[in-house]
Short mmCIF file of C-alpha atoms in Angstrom, two decimals:
data_model
loop_
_atom_site.label_atom_id
_atom_site.label_comp_id
_atom_site.label_asym_id
_atom_site.label_seq_id
_atom_site.Cartn_x
_atom_site.Cartn_y
_atom_site.Cartn_z
CA MET A 1 -0.75 527.30 87.42
CA ARG A 2 -3.79 525.03 87.08
CA LYS A 3 -5.43 524.78 83.66
CA GLU A 4 -8.09 522.68 82.00
CA LEU A 5 -6.91 520.41 79.19
CA LYS A 6 -8.95 522.38 76.66
CA GLU A 7 -7.15 525.60 77.66
CA LEU A 8 -3.61 524.26 77.20
CA ASN A 9 -1.20 525.92 74.78
CA ARG A 10 1.47 524.29 72.66
CA GLY A 11 4.80 524.12 74.48
CA GLU A 12 3.35 524.13 77.99
CA ILE A 13 4.70 521.40 80.28
CA PHE A 14 2.74 519.65 83.02
CA LYS A 15 3.42 516.66 85.27
CA GLU A 16 0.89 513.83 85.25
CA GLU A 17 0.50 510.14 84.39
CA VAL A 18 -0.67 508.30 81.26
CA ARG A 19 -2.75 505.48 82.70
CA ASP A 20 -3.42 503.67 79.42
CA ALA A 21 0.27 503.30 78.51
CA LYS A 22 1.64 499.77 78.25
CA GLY A 23 5.16 498.37 78.28
CA SER A 24 7.60 500.80 76.68
CA GLU A 25 4.90 503.43 75.99
CA GLN A 26 6.30 505.64 78.77
CA ARG A 27 4.16 504.79 81.76
CA GLY A 28 4.37 506.58 85.08
CA TYR A 29 4.24 510.07 86.54
CA ARG A 30 6.41 512.36 84.43
CA PRO A 31 6.53 515.73 82.62
CA PHE A 32 4.63 516.04 79.33
CA MET A 33 4.92 518.77 76.71
CA VAL A 34 1.81 519.86 74.84
CA VAL A 35 2.38 519.55 71.07
CA SER A 36 -1.11 520.33 69.75
CA ASP A 37 -2.12 523.98 69.49
CA HIS A 38 -4.78 525.80 71.50
CA ALA A 39 -7.40 525.52 68.72
CA PHE A 40 -7.04 521.71 68.64
CA ASN A 41 -7.23 521.46 72.43
CA ARG A 42 -10.23 523.78 72.66
CA ILE A 43 -12.22 521.84 70.05
CA ASN A 44 -11.37 518.33 71.27
CA GLY A 45 -11.20 518.92 75.01
CA TYR A 46 -7.81 517.22 75.28
CA ALA A 47 -4.24 517.69 74.06
CA LEU A 48 -1.66 515.74 72.09
CA VAL A 49 1.44 515.43 74.25
CA CYS A 50 4.92 513.89 74.34
CA PRO A 51 6.70 512.68 77.49
CA LEU A 52 10.02 514.05 78.67
CA SER A 53 12.92 511.98 79.98
CA ASN A 54 16.10 512.76 81.90
CA GLN A 55 17.84 510.02 79.93
CA GLU A 56 19.66 511.36 76.88
CA TYR A 57 18.07 510.43 73.54
CA LEU A 58 19.83 511.06 70.25
CA GLU A 59 18.19 513.24 67.63
CA PRO A 60 15.98 513.13 65.71
CA ASP A 61 13.78 511.22 68.20
CA GLY A 62 15.06 513.01 71.29
CA ILE A 63 14.95 516.81 71.36
CA LYS A 64 16.93 518.54 74.12
CA ILE A 65 14.46 520.80 75.83
CA LYS A 66 15.04 524.46 76.63
CA THR A 67 12.43 526.00 78.90
CA GLN A 68 11.51 529.53 79.94
CA GLN A 69 12.00 528.97 83.67
CA SER A 70 14.64 526.21 83.48
CA LEU A 71 12.62 524.15 85.97
CA ILE A 72 12.30 521.20 83.60
CA THR A 73 15.30 519.65 81.86
CA GLY A 74 15.78 516.61 79.66
CA TRP A 75 14.67 515.37 76.26
CA VAL A 76 11.29 515.37 74.54
CA LEU A 77 10.56 511.83 73.30
CA THR A 78 8.92 512.78 70.03
CA GLN A 79 8.20 509.19 68.99
CA HIS A 80 5.85 508.71 71.98
CA ILE A 81 3.06 511.08 70.95
CA THR A 82 -0.25 510.37 72.67
CA PRO A 83 -3.59 512.08 73.33
CA TYR A 84 -3.85 513.18 76.96
CA LEU A 85 -7.49 512.59 77.94
CA SER A 86 -9.45 513.69 80.98
CA SER A 87 -9.84 510.00 81.92
CA TYR A 88 -6.10 509.94 82.69
CA ILE A 89 -6.50 512.49 85.46
CA GLY A 90 -7.54 511.62 88.99
CA ASN A 91 -9.83 514.61 89.37
CA SER A 92 -13.23 515.50 87.96
CA ASP A 93 -12.41 518.91 86.54
CA SER A 94 -9.81 517.85 83.92
CA MET A 95 -7.16 520.13 85.40
CA VAL A 96 -3.39 519.81 85.20
CA THR A 97 -0.63 521.88 86.80
CA ILE A 98 1.64 523.76 84.39
CA VAL A 99 5.21 523.64 85.69
CA ASP A 100 7.14 525.26 82.81
CA GLU A 101 7.01 526.12 79.12
CA ALA A 102 9.35 525.10 76.30
CA GLU A 103 11.23 527.71 74.29
CA GLU A 104 9.91 528.20 70.76
CA ASP A 105 12.97 526.70 69.04
CA SER A 106 12.60 523.46 71.04
CA VAL A 107 8.94 523.22 70.04
CA ASP A 108 9.78 523.91 66.38
CA LYS A 109 12.35 521.09 66.35
CA CYS A 110 9.72 518.69 67.69
CA LEU A 111 7.22 519.75 65.02
CA GLU A 112 9.79 519.09 62.29
CA VAL A 113 10.31 515.55 63.62
CA PHE A 114 6.55 514.95 63.71
CA LYS A 115 6.26 516.04 60.09
CA ALA A 116 9.08 513.68 59.09
CA ILE A 117 7.44 510.73 60.88
CA SER A 118 4.15 511.43 59.10
CA THR A 119 5.68 511.72 55.61
CA LYS A 120 4.30 509.39 52.94
CA THR A 121 6.50 506.31 52.56
CA GLU A 122 7.80 505.30 49.13
CA TYR A 123 8.92 501.77 49.97
CA GLU A 124 7.75 498.71 51.89
CA TYR A 125 9.45 496.29 54.24
CA ASN A 126 8.47 493.08 56.03
CA GLY A 127 7.14 494.74 59.19
CA LEU A 128 4.22 497.10 59.81
CA ASN A 129 3.81 499.34 56.80
CA GLN A 130 2.24 502.77 56.58
CA GLY A 131 -1.39 502.53 55.50
CA GLU A 132 -1.96 499.01 56.83
CA ILE A 133 -5.06 498.38 58.90
CA VAL A 134 -4.45 496.49 62.14
CA LYS A 135 -6.51 495.25 65.06
CA LEU A 136 -5.27 495.98 68.58
CA ASP A 137 -6.19 496.66 72.20
CA LEU A 138 -7.00 500.29 72.99
CA GLY A 139 -8.55 501.22 76.29
CA ASN A 140 -10.68 498.30 77.42
CA LYS A 141 -11.55 496.92 74.01
CA GLN A 142 -10.19 495.84 70.65
CA CYS A 143 -10.51 498.12 67.66
CA HIS A 144 -9.11 498.65 64.19
CA ALA A 145 -6.50 501.30 63.46
CA VAL A 146 -4.46 502.54 60.52
CA VAL A 147 -0.66 502.81 60.68
CA LEU A 148 0.41 506.37 59.81
CA SER A 149 4.11 506.56 60.72
CA GLU A 150 6.51 506.24 57.79
CA ASN A 151 8.31 502.95 57.27
CA SER A 152 11.88 503.91 58.16
CA PHE A 153 10.49 504.96 61.57
CA ASN A 154 8.54 501.70 61.87
CA LYS A 155 11.56 499.61 60.87
CA HIS A 156 13.93 501.12 63.44
CA HIS A 157 11.57 501.41 66.42
CA ASN A 158 9.59 498.96 68.50
CA SER A 159 6.51 501.15 68.11
CA VAL A 160 4.33 502.75 65.43
CA TRP A 161 1.90 505.65 65.14
CA VAL A 162 -1.73 504.63 64.62
CA ALA A 163 -5.10 506.36 64.33
CA PRO A 164 -8.08 504.35 65.62
CA ILE A 165 -10.87 503.41 63.21
CA ILE A 166 -14.44 503.44 64.51
CA ILE A 167 -17.23 501.69 62.59
CA GLU A 168 -20.13 504.08 61.96
CA ASP A 169 -23.34 503.98 59.92
CA GLY A 170 -22.15 506.83 57.70
CA TYR A 171 -19.39 509.40 57.25
CA ASP A 172 -19.79 512.23 59.75
CA GLU A 173 -17.99 514.90 57.67
CA GLU A 174 -15.83 515.94 60.64
CA PRO A 175 -12.66 517.69 59.36
CA ASP A 176 -10.30 515.51 61.45
CA HIS A 177 -11.91 512.24 60.30
CA VAL A 178 -11.25 510.18 57.16
CA ASN A 179 -13.71 507.76 55.63
CA ILE A 180 -12.11 504.31 55.15
CA GLU A 181 -13.83 502.04 52.64
CA ALA A 182 -12.90 498.46 53.52
CA GLU A 183 -16.02 496.37 53.00
CA GLU A 184 -14.19 493.14 53.86
CA LEU A 185 -13.65 494.51 57.40
CA PHE A 186 -16.59 496.81 58.05
CA GLY A 187 -19.40 495.22 55.99
CA ASN A 188 -22.21 497.69 55.38
CA GLY A 189 -20.78 500.11 57.95
CA ARG A 190 -18.13 502.73 57.37
CA GLY A 191 -14.74 502.87 59.00
CA ILE A 192 -13.93 506.37 60.25
CA ALA A 193 -10.26 507.06 61.04
CA TYR A 194 -10.01 509.47 63.98
CA ILE A 195 -6.80 511.31 63.12
CA GLU A 196 -7.09 513.56 66.17
CA ALA A 197 -6.59 510.44 68.32
CA ILE A 198 -3.15 509.65 66.82
CA ARG A 199 -0.90 507.81 69.25
CA ASN A 200 2.28 505.79 69.47
CA ILE A 201 1.73 502.14 70.42
CA HIS A 202 3.91 499.11 71.14
CA PRO A 203 2.54 496.25 68.95
CA LYS A 204 3.42 493.42 71.35
CA GLU A 205 1.86 495.20 74.33
CA ARG A 206 -1.34 495.87 72.37
CA ASN A 207 -1.91 492.33 71.00
CA LEU A 208 -1.66 493.79 67.51
CA GLU A 209 -2.71 491.71 64.52
CA LYS A 210 -2.54 492.64 60.86
CA ALA A 211 -5.89 492.76 59.09
CA ASN A 212 -4.17 492.08 55.73
CA VAL A 213 -5.96 495.13 54.34
CA SER A 214 -4.56 498.59 53.61
CA VAL A 215 -6.28 501.91 53.08
CA SER A 216 -6.31 503.31 49.55
CA THR A 217 -3.65 505.77 48.39
CA SER A 218 -6.12 508.67 48.52
CA GLU A 219 -7.32 507.67 52.00
CA LEU A 220 -3.74 507.52 53.28
CA GLU A 221 -2.94 510.90 51.74
CA ASN A 222 -6.01 512.40 53.40
CA CYS A 223 -4.95 510.97 56.78
CA LEU A 224 -1.42 512.35 56.47
CA GLU A 225 -2.63 515.73 55.26
CA ILE A 226 -4.81 516.14 58.35
CA LEU A 227 -2.05 514.86 60.64
CA ASN A 228 0.44 517.37 59.26
CA ILE A 229 -2.02 520.23 59.79
CA PHE A 230 -1.81 519.45 63.51
CA PHE A 231 1.92 520.20 63.37
CA GLU A 232 1.66 523.61 61.69
#
Protein backbone atom coordinates (compact mmCIF):
# COMPACT_ATOMS: atom_id res chain seq x y z
CA MET A 1 0.00 0.00 0.00
CA ARG A 2 1.31 3.45 -0.97
CA LYS A 3 0.67 6.32 1.45
CA GLU A 4 1.74 9.91 1.83
CA LEU A 5 3.87 10.70 4.88
CA LYS A 6 1.12 12.89 6.32
CA GLU A 7 -1.34 9.97 6.16
CA LEU A 8 0.83 7.49 8.07
CA ASN A 9 -0.41 5.88 11.28
CA ARG A 10 1.60 4.91 14.34
CA GLY A 11 2.89 1.34 14.08
CA GLU A 12 2.94 1.18 10.29
CA ILE A 13 6.19 -0.09 8.79
CA PHE A 14 7.69 1.03 5.48
CA LYS A 15 11.01 0.43 3.73
CA GLU A 16 13.03 3.47 2.68
CA GLU A 17 16.33 5.25 3.31
CA VAL A 18 17.38 8.07 5.65
CA ARG A 19 19.69 10.13 3.48
CA ASP A 20 20.82 12.57 6.17
CA ALA A 21 22.06 9.85 8.56
CA LYS A 22 25.76 9.83 9.37
CA GLY A 23 28.05 7.18 10.83
CA SER A 24 26.18 4.99 13.31
CA GLU A 25 22.86 6.82 12.79
CA GLN A 26 21.48 3.84 10.86
CA ARG A 27 22.09 4.74 7.25
CA GLY A 28 20.86 2.69 4.32
CA TYR A 29 17.68 1.17 2.93
CA ARG A 30 15.81 -0.55 5.76
CA PRO A 31 12.40 -0.92 7.45
CA PHE A 32 11.17 1.95 9.62
CA MET A 33 8.32 1.94 12.12
CA VAL A 34 6.19 5.06 12.51
CA VAL A 35 6.16 6.17 16.16
CA SER A 36 4.31 9.50 15.88
CA ASP A 37 0.53 9.38 15.69
CA HIS A 38 -1.68 10.34 12.75
CA ALA A 39 -2.47 13.81 14.16
CA PHE A 40 1.25 14.66 14.39
CA ASN A 41 1.92 13.38 10.88
CA ARG A 42 -1.06 15.19 9.40
CA ILE A 43 -0.08 18.55 10.93
CA ASN A 44 3.65 18.36 10.19
CA GLY A 45 3.61 16.53 6.87
CA TYR A 46 6.18 14.00 8.06
CA ALA A 47 6.53 11.26 10.67
CA LEU A 48 8.84 10.40 13.54
CA VAL A 49 10.25 6.93 12.89
CA CYS A 50 12.67 4.35 14.28
CA PRO A 51 14.70 1.90 12.18
CA LEU A 52 14.44 -1.86 12.50
CA SER A 53 17.36 -4.27 12.54
CA ASN A 54 17.72 -8.03 12.14
CA GLN A 55 20.55 -7.93 14.66
CA GLU A 56 19.38 -8.68 18.19
CA TYR A 57 19.42 -5.69 20.56
CA LEU A 58 18.87 -6.07 24.27
CA GLU A 59 16.02 -4.24 25.96
CA PRO A 60 15.28 -1.53 26.76
CA ASP A 61 16.82 -0.06 23.59
CA GLY A 62 15.86 -2.94 21.33
CA ILE A 63 12.21 -4.01 21.21
CA LYS A 64 11.44 -7.35 19.54
CA ILE A 65 8.83 -6.57 16.94
CA LYS A 66 5.60 -8.49 16.45
CA THR A 67 3.71 -7.60 13.29
CA GLN A 68 0.23 -8.27 11.95
CA GLN A 69 1.37 -10.03 8.78
CA SER A 70 4.69 -11.41 10.06
CA LEU A 71 6.43 -10.05 6.96
CA ILE A 72 8.86 -7.94 8.99
CA THR A 73 10.93 -9.38 11.82
CA GLY A 74 13.68 -8.01 14.03
CA TRP A 75 14.13 -5.31 16.64
CA VAL A 76 13.00 -1.69 16.78
CA LEU A 77 16.03 0.50 17.60
CA THR A 78 14.26 2.95 19.88
CA GLN A 79 17.36 5.06 20.52
CA HIS A 80 17.56 6.03 16.82
CA ILE A 81 14.42 8.15 16.58
CA THR A 82 14.42 10.55 13.62
CA PRO A 83 11.97 12.66 11.61
CA TYR A 84 11.31 11.10 8.20
CA LEU A 85 11.02 14.03 5.79
CA SER A 86 9.83 14.18 2.20
CA SER A 87 13.36 15.24 1.19
CA TYR A 88 14.53 11.71 2.06
CA ILE A 89 12.34 10.18 -0.62
CA GLY A 90 13.34 9.92 -4.25
CA ASN A 91 9.91 10.86 -5.58
CA SER A 92 7.97 14.11 -5.73
CA ASP A 93 4.75 12.95 -4.09
CA SER A 94 6.14 12.07 -0.62
CA MET A 95 4.86 8.50 -0.86
CA VAL A 96 6.16 5.41 0.92
CA THR A 97 5.13 1.77 0.63
CA ILE A 98 3.64 0.21 3.76
CA VAL A 99 4.88 -3.37 4.09
CA ASP A 100 3.50 -4.37 7.51
CA GLU A 101 2.16 -3.03 10.81
CA ALA A 102 3.41 -3.62 14.35
CA GLU A 103 1.17 -5.21 16.96
CA GLU A 104 -0.10 -2.80 19.61
CA ASP A 105 1.93 -4.31 22.46
CA SER A 106 5.19 -3.83 20.49
CA VAL A 107 4.30 -0.19 19.86
CA ASP A 108 3.41 0.35 23.53
CA LYS A 109 6.79 -1.02 24.64
CA CYS A 110 8.54 1.44 22.33
CA LEU A 111 6.51 4.35 23.69
CA GLU A 112 7.49 3.43 27.25
CA VAL A 113 11.18 3.49 26.27
CA PHE A 114 10.75 6.89 24.60
CA LYS A 115 9.17 8.28 27.76
CA ALA A 116 12.05 6.94 29.86
CA ILE A 117 14.66 8.52 27.56
CA SER A 118 12.87 11.88 27.78
CA THR A 119 12.57 11.87 31.59
CA LYS A 120 14.07 14.83 33.43
CA THR A 121 17.56 13.99 34.71
CA GLU A 122 18.44 14.55 38.37
CA TYR A 123 22.22 14.29 38.08
CA GLU A 124 25.07 15.45 35.85
CA TYR A 125 28.14 13.75 34.44
CA ASN A 126 31.16 14.84 32.42
CA GLY A 127 29.62 14.23 28.99
CA LEU A 128 26.66 15.80 27.19
CA ASN A 129 24.03 16.70 29.74
CA GLN A 130 20.30 17.12 29.27
CA GLY A 131 19.41 20.77 28.72
CA GLU A 132 22.79 21.78 27.28
CA ILE A 133 22.82 23.82 24.09
CA VAL A 134 25.20 22.55 21.42
CA LYS A 135 26.21 23.53 17.90
CA LEU A 136 26.29 20.82 15.24
CA ASP A 137 25.85 19.96 11.56
CA LEU A 138 22.27 19.27 10.50
CA GLY A 139 21.38 19.00 6.85
CA ASN A 140 23.74 21.26 4.93
CA LYS A 141 24.38 23.80 7.66
CA GLN A 142 25.35 24.29 11.28
CA CYS A 143 22.71 25.09 13.85
CA HIS A 144 22.15 25.12 17.59
CA ALA A 145 20.22 22.36 19.35
CA VAL A 146 19.22 21.41 22.88
CA VAL A 147 20.01 17.97 24.33
CA LEU A 148 16.79 16.34 25.57
CA SER A 149 17.72 12.71 26.30
CA GLU A 150 18.30 11.90 29.97
CA ASN A 151 21.85 11.53 31.21
CA SER A 152 22.02 7.80 31.90
CA PHE A 153 21.08 7.32 28.22
CA ASN A 154 23.70 9.86 27.14
CA LYS A 155 26.38 8.27 29.31
CA HIS A 156 25.91 4.73 27.98
CA HIS A 157 25.37 5.49 24.29
CA ASN A 158 27.43 7.10 21.56
CA SER A 159 24.47 9.28 20.62
CA VAL A 160 22.01 11.76 22.13
CA TRP A 161 18.55 13.12 21.36
CA VAL A 162 18.48 16.77 20.30
CA ALA A 163 15.88 19.29 19.15
CA PRO A 164 17.16 21.96 16.72
CA ILE A 165 17.00 25.62 17.73
CA ILE A 166 16.18 28.17 15.05
CA ILE A 167 16.85 31.88 15.61
CA GLU A 168 13.71 33.94 14.96
CA ASP A 169 12.67 37.56 15.46
CA GLY A 170 10.00 36.57 17.97
CA TYR A 171 8.23 33.60 19.54
CA ASP A 172 5.73 32.10 17.09
CA GLU A 173 3.41 30.58 19.73
CA GLU A 174 3.38 27.21 17.95
CA PRO A 175 2.39 24.46 20.44
CA ASP A 176 5.38 22.22 19.54
CA HIS A 177 7.92 25.05 19.92
CA VAL A 178 9.67 26.35 23.05
CA ASN A 179 11.12 29.83 23.40
CA ILE A 180 14.78 29.66 24.52
CA GLU A 181 16.17 32.84 26.07
CA ALA A 182 19.95 32.75 25.67
CA GLU A 183 21.04 36.28 24.83
CA GLU A 184 24.72 35.31 24.82
CA LEU A 185 24.01 33.01 21.84
CA PHE A 186 21.10 34.62 20.01
CA GLY A 187 21.60 38.34 20.69
CA ASN A 188 18.40 40.28 20.06
CA GLY A 189 16.81 37.30 18.32
CA ARG A 190 14.95 34.45 19.96
CA GLY A 191 15.93 30.82 19.91
CA ILE A 192 12.98 28.57 19.13
CA ALA A 193 13.41 24.88 19.95
CA TYR A 194 11.55 22.76 17.38
CA ILE A 195 10.55 19.77 19.52
CA GLU A 196 8.70 18.13 16.62
CA ALA A 197 12.09 17.76 14.89
CA ILE A 198 13.58 15.62 17.70
CA ARG A 199 16.26 13.25 16.45
CA ASN A 200 19.07 11.01 17.60
CA ILE A 201 22.52 12.18 16.51
CA HIS A 202 26.10 10.91 16.78
CA PRO A 203 28.18 13.83 18.20
CA LYS A 204 31.42 12.95 16.39
CA GLU A 205 29.68 12.57 13.03
CA ARG A 206 27.93 15.93 13.46
CA ASN A 207 30.99 18.03 14.47
CA LEU A 208 29.21 18.78 17.73
CA GLU A 209 30.54 21.51 20.00
CA LYS A 210 29.23 22.56 23.39
CA ALA A 211 27.98 26.14 23.59
CA ASN A 212 28.67 26.20 27.36
CA VAL A 213 25.10 27.40 27.86
CA SER A 214 22.08 25.45 29.10
CA VAL A 215 18.39 26.16 28.85
CA SER A 216 16.59 27.18 32.04
CA THR A 217 14.81 24.62 34.20
CA SER A 218 11.40 25.84 33.05
CA GLU A 219 12.46 25.78 29.39
CA LEU A 220 13.73 22.21 29.74
CA GLU A 221 10.53 21.13 31.46
CA ASN A 222 8.48 22.68 28.66
CA CYS A 223 10.56 20.83 26.04
CA LEU A 224 10.16 17.48 27.81
CA GLU A 225 6.45 18.01 28.39
CA ILE A 226 5.87 18.53 24.67
CA LEU A 227 8.12 15.60 23.76
CA ASN A 228 6.22 13.25 26.06
CA ILE A 229 2.90 14.32 24.54
CA PHE A 230 4.17 12.88 21.25
CA PHE A 231 4.44 9.48 22.95
CA GLU A 232 0.90 9.36 24.36
